[in-house]
């Protein structure tokens, strides 16, 4: 038999439980809403160490690039939604592929490389580059000059399928950057128009060029040639503290504008639906609906999946996603096995390759896949 007293205390306990749950719910909801994305911006100061860059009219590109880059980073770091990562913070030599690796490793949202141009004439002005086939001879010369640092790197033949001195090797473009072309162009034109307008620089427009450092990254990436060191007047501006501060301030403001644009679009960037390809791997457990693959490339081009097209990797798989073809290597439900595939792909030269996970043929995050029993 339950007394009135008991009923009362049961009621009290129920109310208390409800209140506790309610508080947890509110707290949970709040943490859910306050979860904001931090955007990682990789800032790349061109050259460094034994590679001085161009020496213009007595000014050192590597020093100016570093000073501007660090000043941009300092301003960006004050923005609570932005994390800044540098490829170098002092006067040291960093290989071009390593700069890309740094950006890929931290899963950067964008990559901006700062340089200064040179020319035998008194040419001047500011130009921004995205990766693309070289439109004209001038762009080709700039790209060749910026890429020639490879020759200072040890084992460069092993690290790049590219010889800066051979025009033939300039034809094969990175497949990975193609996917980012639109966003890279968006960022480039924002930087170009803002910097030219606010700092009254001569407009050398947004152009495409085959810059090795841009070939190595898998996120929207641009390279800014801040001006010409060979032009005496512009060289002095670039070498001055006030010039560097002004360039850095405008560059940082523009990057913030771009990040704000990204924020508005975040929803559309998640979860691309991928059509399930035919599964040929016999080792996959019948019970598992999780598959791991290594994405080695992505392109608008439909490339035959013959091993000679993919640095001798066998059984490359092609999947069409929207306007793009994605190229995968390896297909297994075993995460440790896919890591072996990833190492293999990186070893043959797909240094930007990464692991993708699928659940019932639909792309999910690797983290999610690993949580699935
Ligand atoms: Zn340079």
PDB file of C-alpha atoms in Angstrom, residues 134 140 144 147-148 151 156 161-172 210 215:
ATOM      1  CA  UNK A 134      49.992  28.390 -68.716  1.00  0.00           C
ATOM      2  CA  UNK A 140      55.123  30.301 -68.118  1.00  0.00           C
ATOM      3  CA  UNK A 144      59.328  28.348 -64.280  1.00  0.00           C
ATOM      4  CA  UNK A 147      59.460  26.346 -59.641  1.00  0.00           C
ATOM      5  CA  UNK A 148      63.185  26.344 -60.322  1.00  0.00           C
ATOM      6  CA  UNK A 151      66.631  22.096 -58.515  1.00  0.00           C
ATOM      7  CA  UNK A 156      63.852  16.294 -56.661  1.00  0.00           C
ATOM      8  CA  UNK A 161      57.143  14.123 -61.897  1.00  0.00           C
ATOM      9  CA  UNK A 162      58.164  17.521 -63.121  1.00  0.00           C
ATOM     10  CA  UNK A 163      61.366  19.007 -64.456  1.00  0.00           C
ATOM     11  CA  UNK A 164      61.282  22.807 -64.290  1.00  0.00           C
ATOM     12  CA  UNK A 165      63.529  23.041 -67.312  1.00  0.00           C
ATOM     13  CA  UNK A 166      61.421  20.895 -69.578  1.00  0.00           C
ATOM     14  CA  UNK A 167      58.367  22.497 -71.182  1.00  0.00           C
ATOM     15  CA  UNK A 168      56.970  19.012 -71.864  1.00  0.00           C
ATOM     16  CA  UNK A 169      56.478  18.261 -68.183  1.00  0.00           C
ATOM     17  CA  UNK A 170      54.373  21.375 -67.800  1.00  0.00           C
ATOM     18  CA  UNK A 171      51.515  19.779 -69.729  1.00  0.00           C
ATOM     19  CA  UNK A 172      50.504  17.253 -67.095  1.00  0.00           C
ATOM     20  CA  UNK A 210      51.742  25.995 -63.408  1.00  0.00           C
ATOM     21  CA  UNK A 215      50.024  21.514 -57.400  1.00  0.00           C
TER      22      UNK A 215
END
